[in-house]
Amino acid sequence: MQRRRFLQQSAGSAVLSLLAGPQLFARQDTPYTLKEVRRGVGIFSEKGGTIAHLATKEGIVVVDSQFPEQSQHLIEQLKKQSDRPFKYLINTHHHGDHTGGNVAYKGLVEHVVAHQNSLKNQTIVAKRNQSEEKQLYPDTTFTDRWQVKVGPERIRAYYFGEGHTNGDSVIHFENANVAHLGDLLFKGRYPAVDRTAGASIKHWVTVLDQVEKTFDKDTIFIFGHAFDPQAVTGDRSEIGTFRGYLEKLLTFVGSEIKAGKSKDDVLKATAIPGVTDVKGDGLSRNLQTAYEELTEA
Ligand SMILES: [Zn+2]
Ligand SMILES: [Zn+2]
């Protein structure tokens, strides 16, 4: 009896796995995880910024590309699930952990899309590193908004100005109501702020206001990075939390500057008042970036 019930349950879960498809389960024997987010939009995580993907009967859309090996892993998985063409690869911004794998889509994807500053930044960095032959650059750029329909899904890109760089966009899968924030949100860890690529902490706060206004309480957000690698998705409450961190960082460093503290003294701080939920290293880099931004002419 005991054994029979066990067999029935096992058969039941096997059927469930088949219905759910391979996407729902992180396989133990692979270095990466694939997870369904909602209505066909999934995420891929291995090394670098979180990738989003969607396969429709008209074609496949991918947001960000980590590195070539990681993109290859995702491409193999997507090809197993769909024989449709790769229509669009969209980059949230130029950083290597989001565009380094673009080259794996060479000759495979119809269009690579990004904000025009993302293309500019990618080109500057690749020239500087003499890695131009390792790039696949966007062939389609936009300044403010961009949109496309692929099968039943409409995908919109939004640019809200300087934040983590000067070329970050938010990619929204409208029907699924899933928005990829790229590196505009670091969950639970100190963010990278790339002043060499036009970042602005002050304006980043405004960008997050715009994100909050543009999307709704049902939107599921995808984050580029999180302290807990499993926690790369969440709701709008995360936007307020992260914006709060940036505001506290600016307030603290601003008050230290007003009090006449030197840069070295500011960098000695081991915590930011009121911040308890941000982990990892990167505090002193954030303090330095805020100091530079607040004291620049
Ligand atoms: Zn990143
Ligand atoms: Zn980045």
Coordinates of C-alpha atoms and ligand atoms in Angstrom, one line a residue:
M1 CA 0.0 0.0 0.0
Q2 CA 2.8 2.3 1.1
R3 CA 4.7 1.4 -2.0
R4 CA 1.7 1.9 -4.3
R5 CA 1.1 5.4 -3.0
F6 CA 4.7 6.2 -3.6
L7 CA 4.5 5.0 -7.2
Q8 CA 1.3 7.0 -7.8
Q9 CA 2.9 10.1 -6.5
S10 CA 6.0 9.7 -8.5
A11 CA 4.0 9.1 -11.7
G12 CA 2.1 12.3 -10.8
S13 CA 5.1 14.4 -10.5
A14 CA 6.7 13.0 -13.6
V15 CA 3.6 14.1 -15.6
L16 CA 3.7 17.5 -13.9
S17 CA 7.4 17.9 -15.0
L18 CA 6.5 17.0 -18.6
L19 CA 3.6 19.5 -18.6
A20 CA 5.7 22.3 -17.0
G21 CA 8.6 21.7 -19.4
P22 CA 12.3 21.8 -18.7
Q23 CA 12.4 25.6 -18.2
L24 CA 10.8 25.4 -14.7
F25 CA 13.6 23.3 -13.3
A26 CA 17.2 24.2 -12.6
R27 CA 19.1 21.1 -13.8
Q28 CA 21.7 19.9 -11.3
D29 CA 24.2 18.9 -14.0
T30 CA 24.5 22.3 -15.7
P31 CA 26.4 25.3 -14.5
Y32 CA 23.4 27.6 -15.2
T33 CA 19.8 28.0 -14.2
L34 CA 16.8 28.6 -16.3
K35 CA 13.6 29.8 -14.6
E36 CA 10.2 30.7 -15.9
V37 CA 9.1 34.2 -14.8
R38 CA 5.7 34.6 -16.4
R39 CA 3.8 33.9 -19.6
G40 CA 6.8 32.5 -21.5
V41 CA 9.3 35.0 -20.3
G42 CA 12.2 33.3 -18.6
I43 CA 15.5 34.1 -17.0
F44 CA 18.9 32.5 -17.5
S45 CA 21.6 32.9 -14.8
E46 CA 25.2 31.7 -14.9
K47 CA 27.9 34.4 -14.9
G48 CA 27.2 38.1 -15.4
G49 CA 24.0 40.1 -15.6
T50 CA 20.7 38.2 -15.6
I51 CA 19.4 37.3 -19.1
A52 CA 15.7 37.4 -20.1
H53 CA 14.3 35.4 -23.0
L54 CA 11.0 34.7 -24.7
A55 CA 10.2 32.2 -27.5
T56 CA 7.0 32.9 -29.5
K57 CA 5.7 31.2 -32.6
E58 CA 7.1 34.1 -34.6
G59 CA 10.5 34.1 -33.1
I60 CA 12.9 34.4 -30.1
V61 CA 13.8 37.5 -28.2
V62 CA 16.8 37.7 -25.7
V63 CA 17.7 40.5 -23.4
D64 CA 21.5 40.7 -22.6
S65 CA 24.1 38.1 -23.3
Q66 CA 26.6 37.6 -20.3
F67 CA 29.7 36.1 -22.0
P68 CA 30.1 33.9 -25.2
E69 CA 30.2 30.6 -23.3
Q70 CA 27.0 31.5 -21.3
S71 CA 25.2 32.7 -24.4
Q72 CA 26.1 29.5 -26.2
H73 CA 24.5 27.5 -23.3
L74 CA 21.3 29.5 -23.6
I75 CA 21.2 29.3 -27.4
E76 CA 21.5 25.5 -27.2
Q77 CA 18.6 25.4 -24.7
L78 CA 16.4 27.7 -26.7
K79 CA 17.1 25.8 -29.9
K80 CA 15.9 22.6 -28.1
Q81 CA 12.6 24.4 -27.2
S82 CA 11.9 26.2 -30.4
D83 CA 12.8 26.0 -34.1
R84 CA 11.9 29.7 -34.6
P85 CA 14.4 32.3 -35.6
F86 CA 16.3 34.5 -33.2
K87 CA 14.6 37.9 -33.9
Y88 CA 16.1 40.3 -31.4
L89 CA 18.9 40.5 -29.0
I90 CA 18.4 43.6 -26.8
N91 CA 21.2 45.0 -24.6
T92 CA 20.1 46.9 -21.4
H93 CA 23.5 48.6 -21.5
H94 CA 27.1 48.2 -22.7
H95 CA 28.9 46.5 -19.9
G96 CA 30.8 43.3 -20.8
D97 CA 28.8 41.1 -18.5
H98 CA 25.7 42.1 -20.5
T99 CA 27.1 42.4 -24.1
G100 CA 30.2 40.1 -24.0
G101 CA 28.1 37.2 -25.3
N102 CA 26.5 39.2 -28.2
V103 CA 29.1 37.6 -30.5
A104 CA 27.6 34.2 -29.9
Y105 CA 24.6 35.5 -31.9
K106 CA 26.6 36.5 -34.9
G107 CA 24.8 35.3 -38.0
L108 CA 22.1 33.9 -35.9
V109 CA 20.1 36.9 -34.7
E110 CA 18.3 39.3 -37.0
H111 CA 18.8 42.4 -35.0
V112 CA 20.8 43.7 -32.0
V113 CA 19.1 46.6 -30.3
A114 CA 20.3 49.1 -27.6
H115 CA 20.2 52.7 -26.6
Q116 CA 22.5 54.8 -28.7
N117 CA 24.8 55.6 -25.7
S118 CA 25.1 51.9 -25.0
L119 CA 26.5 51.4 -28.5
K120 CA 28.8 54.5 -28.1
N121 CA 30.1 53.1 -24.7
Q122 CA 30.5 49.6 -26.1
T123 CA 32.6 50.9 -29.0
I124 CA 34.8 53.1 -26.8
V125 CA 35.5 50.3 -24.3
A126 CA 36.2 47.7 -27.1
K127 CA 38.6 50.1 -28.9
R128 CA 40.4 50.8 -25.7
N129 CA 40.7 47.1 -24.9
Q130 CA 41.5 46.2 -28.5
S131 CA 38.6 43.7 -28.4
E132 CA 36.6 45.0 -31.4
E133 CA 36.6 41.6 -33.1
K134 CA 35.0 40.1 -30.0
Q135 CA 32.0 42.4 -30.3
L136 CA 28.7 42.1 -32.0
Y137 CA 27.4 45.7 -32.0
P138 CA 23.8 46.8 -32.1
D139 CA 22.5 47.5 -35.6
T140 CA 19.4 49.2 -34.2
T141 CA 19.6 52.1 -31.7
F142 CA 17.1 54.5 -30.2
T143 CA 17.3 57.6 -28.1
D144 CA 14.1 57.7 -26.1
R145 CA 11.7 54.7 -26.8
W146 CA 11.7 51.7 -29.0
Q147 CA 9.1 49.0 -29.5
V148 CA 8.4 45.8 -31.5
K149 CA 5.8 43.1 -31.7
V150 CA 7.0 39.5 -31.9
G151 CA 4.1 37.0 -32.1
P152 CA 1.6 37.9 -29.4
E153 CA 4.0 39.9 -27.3
R154 CA 4.9 43.6 -27.5
I155 CA 8.4 44.5 -26.3
R156 CA 9.1 48.1 -25.4
A157 CA 12.4 49.7 -24.4
Y158 CA 12.4 52.8 -22.2
Y159 CA 15.3 55.3 -21.7
F160 CA 15.0 57.5 -18.6
G161 CA 18.5 59.1 -18.7
E162 CA 21.7 58.7 -16.7
G163 CA 21.8 56.1 -13.9
H164 CA 24.2 53.2 -13.6
T165 CA 25.7 54.5 -16.9
N166 CA 24.3 57.0 -19.4
G167 CA 22.9 54.3 -21.6
D168 CA 20.7 52.0 -19.5
S169 CA 17.2 51.1 -20.8
V170 CA 14.4 49.1 -19.3
I171 CA 13.0 46.4 -21.5
H172 CA 9.3 45.6 -20.9
F173 CA 7.5 42.5 -22.1
E174 CA 4.1 44.1 -22.1
N175 CA 1.7 41.1 -22.1
A176 CA 3.7 39.2 -19.6
N177 CA 4.2 42.5 -17.7
V178 CA 7.8 41.6 -17.0
A179 CA 10.4 44.4 -17.0
H180 CA 14.2 43.8 -17.2
L181 CA 15.9 46.6 -15.3
G182 CA 19.4 45.6 -16.3
D183 CA 21.8 47.2 -13.8
L184 CA 19.4 49.9 -12.8
L185 CA 18.8 47.8 -9.8
F186 CA 21.2 45.8 -7.6
K187 CA 19.3 43.9 -5.0
G188 CA 20.9 43.6 -1.6
R189 CA 24.4 44.5 -2.7
Y190 CA 26.4 47.7 -3.4
P191 CA 25.8 48.9 -7.0
A192 CA 28.5 49.5 -9.6
V193 CA 28.3 53.2 -10.7
D194 CA 30.3 53.8 -13.9
R195 CA 31.2 57.4 -14.0
T196 CA 33.5 56.8 -17.0
A197 CA 30.3 55.9 -18.9
G198 CA 28.4 59.0 -17.7
A199 CA 26.7 57.5 -14.6
S200 CA 24.9 59.8 -12.1
I201 CA 23.7 58.7 -8.7
K202 CA 21.6 61.8 -8.3
H203 CA 19.8 61.2 -11.6
W204 CA 19.6 57.5 -11.0
V205 CA 17.1 58.4 -8.2
T206 CA 15.0 60.2 -10.8
V207 CA 15.3 57.2 -13.1
L208 CA 13.9 54.9 -10.4
D209 CA 11.0 57.4 -9.9
Q210 CA 10.2 57.2 -13.6
V211 CA 10.4 53.4 -13.5
E212 CA 7.9 53.4 -10.6
K213 CA 5.5 55.6 -12.5
T214 CA 5.8 53.7 -15.7
F215 CA 5.1 50.2 -14.4
D216 CA 2.5 48.9 -12.0
K217 CA 2.0 46.8 -8.9
D218 CA 1.6 43.7 -11.0
T219 CA 4.9 44.1 -12.9
I220 CA 7.6 41.6 -12.2
F221 CA 11.1 43.2 -12.4
I222 CA 14.3 41.4 -13.4
F223 CA 17.5 42.7 -11.8
G224 CA 20.9 42.6 -13.3
H225 CA 22.5 41.4 -10.1
A226 CA 21.5 40.4 -6.6
F227 CA 23.5 39.4 -3.5
D228 CA 21.5 36.2 -3.4
P229 CA 21.8 34.8 -6.9
Q230 CA 18.3 33.3 -6.6
A231 CA 16.8 36.7 -5.9
V232 CA 17.1 38.4 -9.3
T233 CA 13.4 39.1 -9.7
G234 CA 10.9 41.0 -7.5
D235 CA 8.1 43.6 -7.3
R236 CA 8.0 47.4 -7.2
S237 CA 8.8 47.5 -3.5
E238 CA 12.4 46.7 -4.5
I239 CA 12.6 49.9 -6.5
G240 CA 11.8 52.0 -3.4
T241 CA 14.3 50.0 -1.3
F242 CA 17.1 50.5 -3.8
R243 CA 16.3 54.2 -4.4
G244 CA 16.4 54.6 -0.6
Y245 CA 19.9 53.2 -0.6
L246 CA 21.1 55.7 -3.3
E247 CA 19.4 58.6 -1.4
K248 CA 21.0 57.6 1.9
L249 CA 24.4 57.3 0.2
L250 CA 24.1 60.9 -1.2
T251 CA 22.7 62.3 2.0
F252 CA 25.5 60.8 4.1
V253 CA 28.4 61.8 1.8
G254 CA 26.8 65.3 1.3
S255 CA 26.7 65.9 5.0
E256 CA 30.3 64.7 5.5
I257 CA 31.4 67.1 2.8
K258 CA 29.5 69.9 4.4
A259 CA 31.2 69.1 7.7
G260 CA 34.5 69.6 6.0
K261 CA 35.6 66.0 6.0
S262 CA 38.4 65.1 3.5
K263 CA 37.8 62.5 0.8
D264 CA 40.0 60.0 2.7
D265 CA 38.0 60.5 5.9
V266 CA 34.7 60.0 4.0
L267 CA 36.1 56.7 2.5
K268 CA 36.9 55.4 6.0
A269 CA 33.2 55.0 6.9
T270 CA 32.2 51.4 7.5
A271 CA 28.5 51.9 7.1
I272 CA 25.9 54.4 5.8
P273 CA 23.4 55.6 8.5
G274 CA 20.1 53.8 8.0
V275 CA 21.4 51.2 5.5
T276 CA 21.2 47.7 6.9
D277 CA 20.1 45.5 4.0
V278 CA 23.1 46.0 1.5
K279 CA 25.9 43.4 1.6
G280 CA 29.2 42.5 0.0
D281 CA 32.1 44.7 -0.9
G282 CA 31.8 48.0 -2.8
L283 CA 30.9 50.4 0.0
S284 CA 34.1 52.4 -0.3
R285 CA 33.7 52.5 -4.1
N286 CA 30.2 53.9 -3.7
L287 CA 31.4 56.5 -1.1
Q288 CA 34.2 57.5 -3.5
T289 CA 31.8 57.8 -6.5
A290 CA 29.3 59.8 -4.5
Y291 CA 32.1 62.1 -3.2
E292 CA 33.4 62.7 -6.7
E293 CA 29.9 63.4 -8.0
L294 CA 29.0 65.8 -5.2
T295 CA 32.3 67.7 -5.5
E296 CA 32.7 67.9 -9.2
A297 CA 32.6 71.4 -10.7
Ligands
ZN1 ZN 26.1 43.9 -14.7
ZN2 ZN 26.5 47.3 -15.7

